[in-house]
Coordinates of C-alpha atoms in Angstrom, one line a residue:
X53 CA -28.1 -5.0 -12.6
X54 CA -28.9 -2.2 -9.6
X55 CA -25.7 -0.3 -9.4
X56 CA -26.8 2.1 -6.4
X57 CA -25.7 -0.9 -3.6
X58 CA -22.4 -0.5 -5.3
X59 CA -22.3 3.1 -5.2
X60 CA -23.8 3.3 -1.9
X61 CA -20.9 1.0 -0.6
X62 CA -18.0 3.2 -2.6
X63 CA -19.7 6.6 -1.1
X64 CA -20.6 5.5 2.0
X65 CA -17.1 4.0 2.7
X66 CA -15.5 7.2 1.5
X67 CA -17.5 9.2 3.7
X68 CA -16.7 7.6 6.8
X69 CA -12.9 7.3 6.1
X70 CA -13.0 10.8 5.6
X71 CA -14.5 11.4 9.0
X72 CA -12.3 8.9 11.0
X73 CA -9.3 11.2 9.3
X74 CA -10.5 14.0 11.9
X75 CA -10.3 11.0 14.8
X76 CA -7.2 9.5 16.2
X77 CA -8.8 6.3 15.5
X78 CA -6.8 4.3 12.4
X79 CA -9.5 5.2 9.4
X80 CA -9.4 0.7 8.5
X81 CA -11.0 0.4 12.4
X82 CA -13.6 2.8 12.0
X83 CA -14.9 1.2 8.6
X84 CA -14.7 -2.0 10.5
X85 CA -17.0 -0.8 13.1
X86 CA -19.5 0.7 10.8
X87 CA -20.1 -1.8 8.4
X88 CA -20.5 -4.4 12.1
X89 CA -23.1 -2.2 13.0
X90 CA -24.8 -1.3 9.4
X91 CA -24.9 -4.9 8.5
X92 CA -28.0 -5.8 11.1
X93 CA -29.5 -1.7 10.2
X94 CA -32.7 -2.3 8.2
X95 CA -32.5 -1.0 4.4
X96 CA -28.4 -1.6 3.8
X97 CA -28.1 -3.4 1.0
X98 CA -27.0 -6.8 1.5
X99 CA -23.4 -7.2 0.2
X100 CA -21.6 -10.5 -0.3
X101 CA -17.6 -10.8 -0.9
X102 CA -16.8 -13.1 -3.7
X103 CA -13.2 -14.6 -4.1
X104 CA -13.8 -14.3 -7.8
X105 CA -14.4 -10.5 -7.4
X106 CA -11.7 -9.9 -4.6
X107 CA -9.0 -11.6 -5.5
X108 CA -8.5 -10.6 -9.4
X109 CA -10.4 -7.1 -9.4
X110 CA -9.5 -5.8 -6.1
X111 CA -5.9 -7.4 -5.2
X112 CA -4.1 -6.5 -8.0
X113 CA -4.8 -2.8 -7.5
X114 CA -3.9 -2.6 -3.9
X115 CA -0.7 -5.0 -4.2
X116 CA 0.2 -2.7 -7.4
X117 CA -0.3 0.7 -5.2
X118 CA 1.4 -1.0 -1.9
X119 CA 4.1 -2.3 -4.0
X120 CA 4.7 1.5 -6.3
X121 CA 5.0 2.9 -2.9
X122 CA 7.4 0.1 -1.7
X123 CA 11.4 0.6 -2.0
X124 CA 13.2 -1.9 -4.1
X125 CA 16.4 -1.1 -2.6
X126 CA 15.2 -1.6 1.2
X127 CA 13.1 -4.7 0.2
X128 CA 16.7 -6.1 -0.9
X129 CA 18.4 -4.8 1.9
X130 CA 15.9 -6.7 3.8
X131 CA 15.1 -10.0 1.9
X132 CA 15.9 -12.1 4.5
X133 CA 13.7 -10.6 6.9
X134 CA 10.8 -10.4 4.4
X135 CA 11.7 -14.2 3.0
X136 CA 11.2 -15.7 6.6
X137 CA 8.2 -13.9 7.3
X138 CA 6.5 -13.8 3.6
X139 CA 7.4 -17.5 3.3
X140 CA 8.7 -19.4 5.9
X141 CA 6.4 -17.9 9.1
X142 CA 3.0 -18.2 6.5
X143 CA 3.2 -21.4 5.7
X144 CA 4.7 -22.1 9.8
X145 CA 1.2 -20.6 10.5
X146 CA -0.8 -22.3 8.6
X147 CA 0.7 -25.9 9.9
X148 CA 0.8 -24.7 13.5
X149 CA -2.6 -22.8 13.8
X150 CA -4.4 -25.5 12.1
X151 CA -2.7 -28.2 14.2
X152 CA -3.9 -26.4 17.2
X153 CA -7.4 -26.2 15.7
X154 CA -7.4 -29.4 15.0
X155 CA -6.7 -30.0 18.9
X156 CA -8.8 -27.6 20.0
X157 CA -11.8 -28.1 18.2
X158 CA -13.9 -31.6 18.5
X159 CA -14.6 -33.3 15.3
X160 CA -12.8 -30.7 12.8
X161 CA -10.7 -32.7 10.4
X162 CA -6.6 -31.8 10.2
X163 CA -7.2 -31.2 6.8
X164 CA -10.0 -28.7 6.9
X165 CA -7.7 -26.9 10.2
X166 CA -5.6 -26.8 8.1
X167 CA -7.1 -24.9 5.4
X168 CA -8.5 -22.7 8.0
X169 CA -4.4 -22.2 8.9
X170 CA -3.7 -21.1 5.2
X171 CA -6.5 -18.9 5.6
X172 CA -5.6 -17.1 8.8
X173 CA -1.8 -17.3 8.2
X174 CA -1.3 -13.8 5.9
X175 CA -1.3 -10.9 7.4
X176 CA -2.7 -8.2 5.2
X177 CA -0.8 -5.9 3.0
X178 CA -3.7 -3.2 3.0
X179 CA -4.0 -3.3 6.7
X180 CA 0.0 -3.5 7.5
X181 CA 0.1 -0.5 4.6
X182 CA -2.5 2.4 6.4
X183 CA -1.9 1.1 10.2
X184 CA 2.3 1.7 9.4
X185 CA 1.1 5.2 7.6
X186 CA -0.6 6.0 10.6
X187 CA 1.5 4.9 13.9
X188 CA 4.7 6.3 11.9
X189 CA 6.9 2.8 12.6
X190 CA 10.7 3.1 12.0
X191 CA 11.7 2.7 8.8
X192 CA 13.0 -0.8 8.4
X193 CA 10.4 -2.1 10.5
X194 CA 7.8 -0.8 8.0
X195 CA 9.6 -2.1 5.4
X196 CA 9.6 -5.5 6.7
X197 CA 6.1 -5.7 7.3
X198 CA 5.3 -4.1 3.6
X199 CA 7.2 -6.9 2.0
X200 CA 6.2 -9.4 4.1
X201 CA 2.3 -8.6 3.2
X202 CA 3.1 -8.3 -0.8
X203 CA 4.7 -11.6 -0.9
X204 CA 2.6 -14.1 1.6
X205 CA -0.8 -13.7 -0.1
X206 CA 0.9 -15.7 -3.0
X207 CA 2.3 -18.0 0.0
X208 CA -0.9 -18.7 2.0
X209 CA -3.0 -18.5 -1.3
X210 CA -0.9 -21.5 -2.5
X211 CA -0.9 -23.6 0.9
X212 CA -4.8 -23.0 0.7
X213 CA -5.0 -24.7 -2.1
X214 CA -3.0 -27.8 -1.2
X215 CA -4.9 -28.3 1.7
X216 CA -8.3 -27.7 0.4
X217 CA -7.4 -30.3 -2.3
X218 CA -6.3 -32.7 0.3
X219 CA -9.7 -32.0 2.5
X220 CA -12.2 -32.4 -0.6
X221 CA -10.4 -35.7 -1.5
X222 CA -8.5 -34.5 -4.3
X223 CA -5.6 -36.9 -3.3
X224 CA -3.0 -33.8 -2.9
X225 CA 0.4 -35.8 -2.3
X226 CA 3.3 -33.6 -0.6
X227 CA 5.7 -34.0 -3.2
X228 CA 2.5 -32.5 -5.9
X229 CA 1.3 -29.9 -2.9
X230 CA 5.6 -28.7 -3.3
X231 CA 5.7 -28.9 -7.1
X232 CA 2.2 -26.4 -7.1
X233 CA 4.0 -24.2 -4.4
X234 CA 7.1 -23.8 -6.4
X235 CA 5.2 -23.5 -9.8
X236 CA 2.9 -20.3 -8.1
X237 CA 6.0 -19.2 -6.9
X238 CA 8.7 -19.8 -10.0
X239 CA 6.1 -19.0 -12.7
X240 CA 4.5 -15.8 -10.9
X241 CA 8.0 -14.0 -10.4
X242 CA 9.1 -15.3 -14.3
X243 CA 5.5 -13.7 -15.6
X244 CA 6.5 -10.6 -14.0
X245 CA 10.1 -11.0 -14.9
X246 CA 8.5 -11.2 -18.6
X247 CA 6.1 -8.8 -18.1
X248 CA 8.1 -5.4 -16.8
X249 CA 10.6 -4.4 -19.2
X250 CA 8.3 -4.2 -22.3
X251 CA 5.3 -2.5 -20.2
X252 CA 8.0 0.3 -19.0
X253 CA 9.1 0.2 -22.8
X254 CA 5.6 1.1 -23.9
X255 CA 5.1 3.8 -20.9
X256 CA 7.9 5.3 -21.8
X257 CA 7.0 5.6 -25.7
X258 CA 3.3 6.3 -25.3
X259 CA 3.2 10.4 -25.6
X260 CA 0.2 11.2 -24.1
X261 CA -0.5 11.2 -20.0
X262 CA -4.0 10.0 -20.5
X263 CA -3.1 7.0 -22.2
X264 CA -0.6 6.1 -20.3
X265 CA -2.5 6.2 -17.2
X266 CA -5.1 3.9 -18.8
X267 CA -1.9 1.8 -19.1
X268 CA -1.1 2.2 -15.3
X269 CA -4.3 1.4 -14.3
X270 CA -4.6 -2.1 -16.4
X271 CA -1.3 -3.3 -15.7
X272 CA -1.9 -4.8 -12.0
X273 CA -5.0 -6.9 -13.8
X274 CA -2.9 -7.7 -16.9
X275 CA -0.1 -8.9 -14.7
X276 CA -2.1 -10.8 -12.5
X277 CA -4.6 -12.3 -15.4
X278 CA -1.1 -13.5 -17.4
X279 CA 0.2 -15.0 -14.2
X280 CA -3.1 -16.7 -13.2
X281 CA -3.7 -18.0 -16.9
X282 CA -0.4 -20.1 -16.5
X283 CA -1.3 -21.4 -12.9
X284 CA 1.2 -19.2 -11.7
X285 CA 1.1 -16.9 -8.7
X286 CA -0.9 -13.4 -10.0
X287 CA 0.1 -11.9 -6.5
X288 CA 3.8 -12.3 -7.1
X289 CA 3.4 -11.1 -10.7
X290 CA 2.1 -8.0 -9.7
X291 CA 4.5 -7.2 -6.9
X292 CA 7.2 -7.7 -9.5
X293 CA 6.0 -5.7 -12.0
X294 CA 5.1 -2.8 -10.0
X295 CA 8.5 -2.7 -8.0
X296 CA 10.1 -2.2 -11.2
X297 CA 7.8 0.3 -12.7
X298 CA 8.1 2.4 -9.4
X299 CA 11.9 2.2 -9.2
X300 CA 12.2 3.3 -12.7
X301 CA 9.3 5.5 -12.7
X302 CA 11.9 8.3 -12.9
X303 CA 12.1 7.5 -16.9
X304 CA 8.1 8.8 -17.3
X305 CA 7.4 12.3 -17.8
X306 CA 6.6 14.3 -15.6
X307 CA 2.9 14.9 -16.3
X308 CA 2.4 11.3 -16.3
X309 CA 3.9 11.0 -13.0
X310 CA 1.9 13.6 -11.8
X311 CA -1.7 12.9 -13.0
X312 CA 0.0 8.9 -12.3
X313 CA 0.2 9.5 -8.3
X314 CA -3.3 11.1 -8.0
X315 CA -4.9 8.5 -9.9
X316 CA -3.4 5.6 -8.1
X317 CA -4.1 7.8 -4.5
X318 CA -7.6 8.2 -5.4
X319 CA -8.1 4.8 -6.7
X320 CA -6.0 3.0 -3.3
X321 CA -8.3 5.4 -1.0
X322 CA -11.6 4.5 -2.3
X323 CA -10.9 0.8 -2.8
X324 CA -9.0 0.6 1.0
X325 CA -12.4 2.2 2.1
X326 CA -14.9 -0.5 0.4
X327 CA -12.8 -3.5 1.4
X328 CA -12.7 -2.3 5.6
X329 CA -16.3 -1.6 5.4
X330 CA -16.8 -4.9 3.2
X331 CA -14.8 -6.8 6.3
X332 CA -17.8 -5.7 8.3
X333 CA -20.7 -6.2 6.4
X334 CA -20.0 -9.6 6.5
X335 CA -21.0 -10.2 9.8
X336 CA -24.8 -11.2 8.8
X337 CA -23.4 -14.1 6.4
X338 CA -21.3 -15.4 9.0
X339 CA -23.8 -16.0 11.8
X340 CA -26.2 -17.2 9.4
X341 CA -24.0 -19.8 8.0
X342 CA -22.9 -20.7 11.3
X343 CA -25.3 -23.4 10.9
X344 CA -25.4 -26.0 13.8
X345 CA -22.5 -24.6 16.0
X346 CA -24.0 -22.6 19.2
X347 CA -23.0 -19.2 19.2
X348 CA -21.3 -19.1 22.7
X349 CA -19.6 -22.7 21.7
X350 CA -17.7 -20.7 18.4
X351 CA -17.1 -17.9 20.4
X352 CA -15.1 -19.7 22.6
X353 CA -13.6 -21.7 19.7
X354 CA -13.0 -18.4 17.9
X355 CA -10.9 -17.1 21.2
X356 CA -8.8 -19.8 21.2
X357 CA -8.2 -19.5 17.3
X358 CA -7.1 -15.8 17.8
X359 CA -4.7 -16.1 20.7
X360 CA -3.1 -18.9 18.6
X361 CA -2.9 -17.0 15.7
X362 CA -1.1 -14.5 17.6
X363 CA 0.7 -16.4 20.1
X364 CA 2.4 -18.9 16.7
X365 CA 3.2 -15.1 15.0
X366 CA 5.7 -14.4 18.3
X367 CA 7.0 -18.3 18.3
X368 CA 8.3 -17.6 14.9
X369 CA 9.2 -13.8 14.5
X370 CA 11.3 -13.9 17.7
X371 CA 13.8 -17.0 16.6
X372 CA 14.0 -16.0 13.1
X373 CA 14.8 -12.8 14.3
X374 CA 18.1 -13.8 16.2
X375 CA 18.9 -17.5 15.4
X376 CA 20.0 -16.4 12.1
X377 CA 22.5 -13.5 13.8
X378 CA 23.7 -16.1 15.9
X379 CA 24.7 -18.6 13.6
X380 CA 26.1 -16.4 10.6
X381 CA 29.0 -13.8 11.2
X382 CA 27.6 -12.8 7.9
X383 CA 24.3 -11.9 8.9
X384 CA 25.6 -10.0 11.7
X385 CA 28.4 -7.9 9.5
X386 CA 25.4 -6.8 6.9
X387 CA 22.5 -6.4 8.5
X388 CA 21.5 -3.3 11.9
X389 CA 21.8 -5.4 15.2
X390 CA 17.8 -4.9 16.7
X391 CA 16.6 -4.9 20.0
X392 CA 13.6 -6.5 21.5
X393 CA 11.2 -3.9 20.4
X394 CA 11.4 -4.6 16.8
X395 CA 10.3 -8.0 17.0
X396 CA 7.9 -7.1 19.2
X397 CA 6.6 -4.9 17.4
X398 CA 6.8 -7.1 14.1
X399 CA 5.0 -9.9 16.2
X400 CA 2.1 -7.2 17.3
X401 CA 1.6 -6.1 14.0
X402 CA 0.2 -9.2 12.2
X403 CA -3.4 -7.8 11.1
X404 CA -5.6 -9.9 8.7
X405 CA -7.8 -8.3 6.1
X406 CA -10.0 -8.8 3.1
X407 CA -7.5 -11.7 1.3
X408 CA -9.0 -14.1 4.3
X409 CA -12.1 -13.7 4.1
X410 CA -12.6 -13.8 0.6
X411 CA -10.5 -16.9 0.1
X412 CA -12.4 -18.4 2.9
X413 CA -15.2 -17.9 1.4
X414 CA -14.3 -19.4 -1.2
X415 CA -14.5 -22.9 0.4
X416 CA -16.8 -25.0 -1.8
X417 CA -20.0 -26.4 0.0
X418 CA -19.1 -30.0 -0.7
X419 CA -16.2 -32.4 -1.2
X420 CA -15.3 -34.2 -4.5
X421 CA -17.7 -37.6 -2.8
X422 CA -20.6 -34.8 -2.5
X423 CA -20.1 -34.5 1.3
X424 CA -20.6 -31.4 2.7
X425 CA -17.0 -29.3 3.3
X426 CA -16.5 -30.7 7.1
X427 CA -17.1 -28.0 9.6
X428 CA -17.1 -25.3 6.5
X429 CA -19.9 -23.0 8.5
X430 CA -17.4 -22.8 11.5
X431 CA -14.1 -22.0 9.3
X432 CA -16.0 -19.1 7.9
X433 CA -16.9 -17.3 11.4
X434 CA -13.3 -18.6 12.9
X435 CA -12.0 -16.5 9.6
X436 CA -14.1 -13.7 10.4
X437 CA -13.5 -13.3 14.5
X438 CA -9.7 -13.7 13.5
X439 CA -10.0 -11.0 11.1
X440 CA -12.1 -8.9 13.0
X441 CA -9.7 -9.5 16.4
X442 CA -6.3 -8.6 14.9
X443 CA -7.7 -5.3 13.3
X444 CA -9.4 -4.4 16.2
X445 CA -7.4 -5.3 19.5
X446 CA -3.5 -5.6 17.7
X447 CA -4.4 -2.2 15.6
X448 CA -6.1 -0.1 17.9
X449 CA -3.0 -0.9 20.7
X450 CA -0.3 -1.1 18.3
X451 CA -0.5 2.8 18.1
X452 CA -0.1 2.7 22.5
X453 CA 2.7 0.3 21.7
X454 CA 4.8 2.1 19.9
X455 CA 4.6 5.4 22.1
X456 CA 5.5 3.2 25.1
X457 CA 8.6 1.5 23.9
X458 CA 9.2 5.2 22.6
X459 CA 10.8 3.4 19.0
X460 CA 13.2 6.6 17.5
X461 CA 12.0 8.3 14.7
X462 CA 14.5 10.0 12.7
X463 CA 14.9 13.5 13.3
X464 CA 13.6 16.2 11.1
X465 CA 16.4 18.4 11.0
X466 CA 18.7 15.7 9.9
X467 CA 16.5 14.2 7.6
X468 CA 16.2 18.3 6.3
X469 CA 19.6 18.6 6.1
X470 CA 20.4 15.3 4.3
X471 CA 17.3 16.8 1.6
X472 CA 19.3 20.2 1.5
X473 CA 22.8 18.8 1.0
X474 CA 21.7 16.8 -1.8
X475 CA 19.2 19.5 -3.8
X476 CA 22.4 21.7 -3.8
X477 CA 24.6 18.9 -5.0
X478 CA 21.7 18.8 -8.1
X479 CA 21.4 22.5 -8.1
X480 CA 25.6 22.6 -9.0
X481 CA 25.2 20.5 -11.8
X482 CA 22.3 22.3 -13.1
X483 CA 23.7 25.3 -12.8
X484 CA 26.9 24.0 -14.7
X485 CA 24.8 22.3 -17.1
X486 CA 22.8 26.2 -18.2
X487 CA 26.0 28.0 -18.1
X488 CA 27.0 25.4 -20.8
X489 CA 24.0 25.3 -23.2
X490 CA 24.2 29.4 -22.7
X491 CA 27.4 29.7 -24.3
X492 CA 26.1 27.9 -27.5
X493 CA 25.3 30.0 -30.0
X494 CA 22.3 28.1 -30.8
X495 CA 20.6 28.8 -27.4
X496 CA 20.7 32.7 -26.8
X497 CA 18.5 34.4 -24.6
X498 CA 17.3 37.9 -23.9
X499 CA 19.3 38.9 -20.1
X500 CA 15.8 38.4 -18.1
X501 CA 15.0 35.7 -19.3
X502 CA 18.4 33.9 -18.9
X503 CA 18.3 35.3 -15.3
X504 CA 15.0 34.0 -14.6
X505 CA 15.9 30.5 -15.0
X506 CA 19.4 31.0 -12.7
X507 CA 16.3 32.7 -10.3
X508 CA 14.0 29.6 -10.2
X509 CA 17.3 27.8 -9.7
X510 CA 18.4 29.1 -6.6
X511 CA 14.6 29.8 -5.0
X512 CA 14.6 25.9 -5.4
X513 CA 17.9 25.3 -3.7
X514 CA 17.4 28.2 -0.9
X515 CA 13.9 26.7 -0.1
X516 CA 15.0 23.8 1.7
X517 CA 18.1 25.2 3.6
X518 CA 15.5 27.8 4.7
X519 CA 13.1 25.1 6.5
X520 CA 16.3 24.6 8.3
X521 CA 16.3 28.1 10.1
X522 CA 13.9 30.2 12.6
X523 CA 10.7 30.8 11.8
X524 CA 9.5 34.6 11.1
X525 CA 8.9 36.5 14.4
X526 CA 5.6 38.2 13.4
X527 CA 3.9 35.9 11.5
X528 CA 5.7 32.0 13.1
X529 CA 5.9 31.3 9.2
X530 CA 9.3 29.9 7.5
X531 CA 10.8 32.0 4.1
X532 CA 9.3 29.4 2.1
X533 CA 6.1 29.4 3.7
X534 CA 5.9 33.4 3.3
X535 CA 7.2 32.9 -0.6
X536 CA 4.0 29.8 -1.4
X537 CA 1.2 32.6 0.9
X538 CA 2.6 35.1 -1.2
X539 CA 2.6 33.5 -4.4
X540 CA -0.9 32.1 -4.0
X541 CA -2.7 35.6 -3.4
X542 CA -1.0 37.0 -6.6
X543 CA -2.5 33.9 -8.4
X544 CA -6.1 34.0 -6.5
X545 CA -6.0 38.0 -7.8
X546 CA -5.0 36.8 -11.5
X547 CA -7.6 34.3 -11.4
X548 CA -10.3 36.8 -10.1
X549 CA -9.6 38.4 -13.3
X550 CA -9.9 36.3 -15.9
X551 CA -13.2 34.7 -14.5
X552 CA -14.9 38.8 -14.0
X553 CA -13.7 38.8 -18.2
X554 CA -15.6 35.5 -18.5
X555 CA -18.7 37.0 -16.8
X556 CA -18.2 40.2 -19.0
X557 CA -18.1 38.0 -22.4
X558 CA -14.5 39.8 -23.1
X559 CA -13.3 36.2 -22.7
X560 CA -15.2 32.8 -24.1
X561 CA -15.1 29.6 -21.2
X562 CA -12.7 28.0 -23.4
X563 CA -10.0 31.2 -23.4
X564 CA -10.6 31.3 -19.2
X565 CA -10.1 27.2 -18.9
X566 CA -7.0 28.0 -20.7
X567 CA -5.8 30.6 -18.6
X568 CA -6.8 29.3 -15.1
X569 CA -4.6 26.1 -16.1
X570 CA -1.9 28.2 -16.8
X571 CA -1.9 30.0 -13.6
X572 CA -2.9 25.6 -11.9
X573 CA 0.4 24.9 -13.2
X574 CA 2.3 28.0 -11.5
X575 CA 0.9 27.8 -8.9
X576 CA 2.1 23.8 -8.5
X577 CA 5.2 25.2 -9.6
X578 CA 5.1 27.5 -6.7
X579 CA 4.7 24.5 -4.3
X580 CA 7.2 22.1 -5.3
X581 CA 10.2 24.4 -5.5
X582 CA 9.1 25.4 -1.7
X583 CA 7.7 22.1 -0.5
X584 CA 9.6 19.8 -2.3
X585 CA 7.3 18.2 -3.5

C-alpha cells in the first residue's frame, strides 16, 4: 500500500490551513477551495472518501475533541435549544427537504429524496466548531450550535438508514424505522453511560502521562466501536463519554492534562485540515458519477436543493425558538429572553461537512431486487453542491453577519475582573492552607524557601489584577508582560549555557536534555502564573 497520497493529503492540508491562518478567510474555506481546484490539477493523487473510513476512524476523534471542548453545564442549561435543533429540526429536514426534492425533481422517488433529506439534514460539528472559533459568536449561541452538531449526526445517521431501507425495498415499516431510532438513540447514550465512569477510573489510576494519553486517544474509537457493535448510536456514545471525561478532567494530573490538550490540538488540527480539503477533492467523483443527468439540468436541481435546505433551517429555528416561550411561563422564567438576531444567526449558521458526504456515499449501487439505487448519481452531486454551498456562501457571510447586527461580546475587563476576583478567592485558601501545613512539625522549611512559595503565591494572584491596570509608558507592556519578557531572557541566557558545556564535552547530551527540560518547565511555569494559562 503507497502511503505518500496519504501523507501528501495530511501535509498538504496542514500547509494550507496554516497559510489561510495569516488570511481573514475562515481556514475550512480555503481547504475547500484548494482541494476544488487540485482535484482536476494533473499528478494529485486521486483520493476517495469511504463511509467505512469516515465515519468510525475520523468521527469519533473530532466529536471526542468538539465535545472535550464543549461545557456540560451550558449544554444543560441549554437542552432544550440543542434537543429541538439536534433532534427535532434534523429529522424536520430530512422529511421537508426530501419532500421538496421529491417535487422538484422529475422521476426521483420520495424514498430516495428522502434519503437525500437525511443526508443534507446535519449540519456539521467540525464546521459549526472552527467557523464559531473564528467569527467569535456569543456564548450561548455557540453553545447551541456545538450541541446541536454533536448530537444530530446520530439523528440524521439513523433517519438515513430508515429511509435507505425503505428505498432499496427493505420493507422499513414506521413503527420498525421508530424502534431503530430509539434503539441508536437509548443504547448509544447507555453505552456511554456504561462506558465513562470506569474509563475516568482507569485515567485516574494509570501513573504515567504517556499511557494515559494512549488511553485518551483510543477512547473516542472504543466508545464508538462498543456503541456500533450493539447497533447503537457510536456518535452519541462518544459525545457522552467525552463530556464527562472533560468535566472531570480536573481529577487527572496535571502532566497528563498538559501533554492531553496538545495531543488532542494537534490531532483535531491535522484531521479538520484533511477532511476540508477531502470535501474538495471530491469534486472529480461527483461529476463523473453524475452519469445521465446534464450538467446545467443538476445545477439547477442542486440550486433549488440548497435554498431549500436553507430556507426549511429558518422555517423551523424561528418557531421553536419562540413558540415554546409563548406557551410555557416556565420556559420564559429559566431561560435569557433573545432577540431576532439569535435565531438568525442560528438559522445562517447551518454548514454541512464531511458526515454528508461520506454517508452519501455510502448509498449502495443497487436495491435489494438488483435495480440500480434510483437517481443515486444525482443524490451524490445534490450532496456535494449542498455541502459545498453552505460552507461557502453561509460561512464566508456569516463572519459580515455578525459585524452588522453588531451581536455583544462580553467585555474584557469584566470578564478580567470576574478571573481576578475568583484567583484571589483561591489564592486565600491557599494561603490559609500553607500557613497550616507550616506550623506542623513535620513540614519545616528553611525561611527562603518557605517565602518562596508565599512569593509564587502572590505573583500568581497579582498577575491578573495587573492586566486590569495601564499599560507601561515606555515600553506599552502590562507588569505581567514585563515579568514573562524578563523571565524568558534569564532562561534563553541559562540555556545558552548549558548547550556552549555540551559543545565543550563538560556536559554529555543526556545531562543538557535534562537541564533544558528543567529550565522548559520554568519557563511554562513563568507563563501560566502570568497568562493564566
Amino acid at each position: 500500500m503507497d502511503a505518500l497520497p496519504l501523507i501528501a493529503l495530511v501535509a498538504g492540508s496542514a500547509a494550507v490551513a496554516g497559510a489561510a491562518r495569516r488570511t481573514p478567510v475562515p481556514a475550512p474555506l480555503v481547504l475547500v477551495a484548494v482541494g476544488l481546484v487540485a482535484g482536476f490539477s494533473p499528478g494529485i493523487p486521486t483520493y476517495h472518501l469511504d463511509a467505512d473510513v469516515v465515519l468510525p476512524l475520523l468521527l469519533p476523534p473530532l466529536l471526542h475533541t468538539a465535545a472535550l471542548d464543549s461545557s456540560y453545564l451550558d449544554l444543560r442549561a441549554n437542552i432544550r435549544p440543542v434537543a429541538l435543533l439536534s433532534v427535532g429540526y434534523t429529522l424536520f429536514a430530512t422529511v421537508a427537504v426530501g419532500w421538496l426534492a421529491h417535487r422538484i425533481i422529475p422521476d426521483l422517488p420520495l424514498t430516495a429524496a428522502l434519503v437525500l433529506g437525511a443526508v443534507v439534514a446535519p449540519p456539521d460539528a467540525v464546521t459549526a466548531a472552527a467557523i464559531a472559533r473564528r467569527v467569535g459568536l456569543p456564548a450561548r449561541v455557540t453553545t447551541i450550535l456545538q450541541g446541536e452538531s454533536l448530537v444530530n449526526d446520530a439523528t440524521a445517521i439513523t433517519a438515513f438508514r430508515v429511509a435507505l431501507a425503505a428505498a432499496v425495498g427493505e420493507g422499513m415499516s414506521w413503527g420498525a424505522g421508530i424502534g431503530e431510532f430509539l434503539l441508536a438513540a437509548i443504547g448509544g447514550v447507555g453505552v456511554g453511560l456504561l462506558l465513562m465512569v470506569p474509563l475516568h477510573w482507569l485515567r485516574t489510576h494509570l501513573k504515567e502521562a504517556l499511557l494515559q494519553n494512549t488511553l485518551s486517544l483510543l477512547i473516542p474509537f472504543v466508545a464508538y466501536a462498543a456503541a456500533e457493535r450493539v447497533h447503537a448510536s457510536g456518535v452519541l456514545a462518544v459525545v457522552v463519554v467525552a463530556l464527562y471525561l472533560g468535566h472531570r478532567s480536573w481529577q487527572v494530573d496535571f502532566a497528563t492534562r498538559l501533554q492531553e490538550a496538545a495531543v488532542w490540538k494537534m490531532v483535531a488540527f491535522i484531521l479538520e485540515s484533511a477532511v476540508f480539503a477531502l470535501i474538495g477533492l471530491q469534486l472529480p467523483f461527483v461529476l463523473k458519477e453524475l452519469g445521465p443527468f446534464g450538467v446545467r439540468e443538476a445545477v439547477g436541481y442542486a440550486a433549488a436543493v440548497f435554498l431549500a435546505v436553507v430556507v426549511v433551517r429558518f422555517v423551523w429555528v424561528y418557531p421553536a425558538t419562540y413558540l415554546p416561550r409563548w406557551l410555557s411561563r416556565r420556559v420564559r422564567e429559566r431561560e435569557p429572553g433573545t432577540d431576532w438576531t439569535a435565531p438568525l444567526i442560528v438559522g445562517w449558521a447551518g454548514m454541512r461537512g464531511v458526515v454528508s458526504l461520506a454517508v452519501a456515499f455510502s448509498i449502495p449501487l443497487a436495491a435489494q431486487d438488483g435495480s440500480p439505487f434510483p437517481a443515486r448519481n444525482l443524490v451524490l452531486f445534490l450532496t456535494f453542491t449542498t455541502v459545498i454551498g453552505t460552507l461557502v456562501i453561509q460561512g464566508l457571510t456569516l463572519p459580515l453577519l455578525v459585524r452588522v447586527l453588531k451581536l455583544p461580546h462580553p467585555d474584557p475587563q469584566t470578564v478580567t475582573l470576574i478571573e481576578a476576583q475568583a484567583q484571589n478567592e483561591a489564592s486565600e485558601a491557599a494561603e490559609a492552607r500553607l500557613r497550616e501545613l507550616l506550623e506542623d512539625p513535620h513540614n519545616s522549611l528553611p525561611p527562603p524557601l518557605a517565602d518562596r512559595l508565599r512569593s509564587v503565591l502572590e505573583r500568581r494572584r497579582n498577575a491578573v489584577w495587573e492586566r486590569l491596570g495601564a499599560a507601561d509608558p515606555v515600553t506599552g507592556e502590562s507588569a505581567d508582560d514585563t515579568y514573562r519578557r524578563l523571565s524568558r531572557e534569564m532562561i534563553e541566557a541559562e540555556r545558552a549555557v548549558f548547550v556552549r558545556l555540551r559543545d565543550e564535552r563538560r556536559i554529555d547530551d543526556e545531562m543538557m536534555r535534562t537541564l533544558l527540560r528543567r529550565l522548559d518547565l520554568e519557563e511554562a511555569a513563568a507563563y501560566r502564573e502570568t497568562d493564566g494559562s
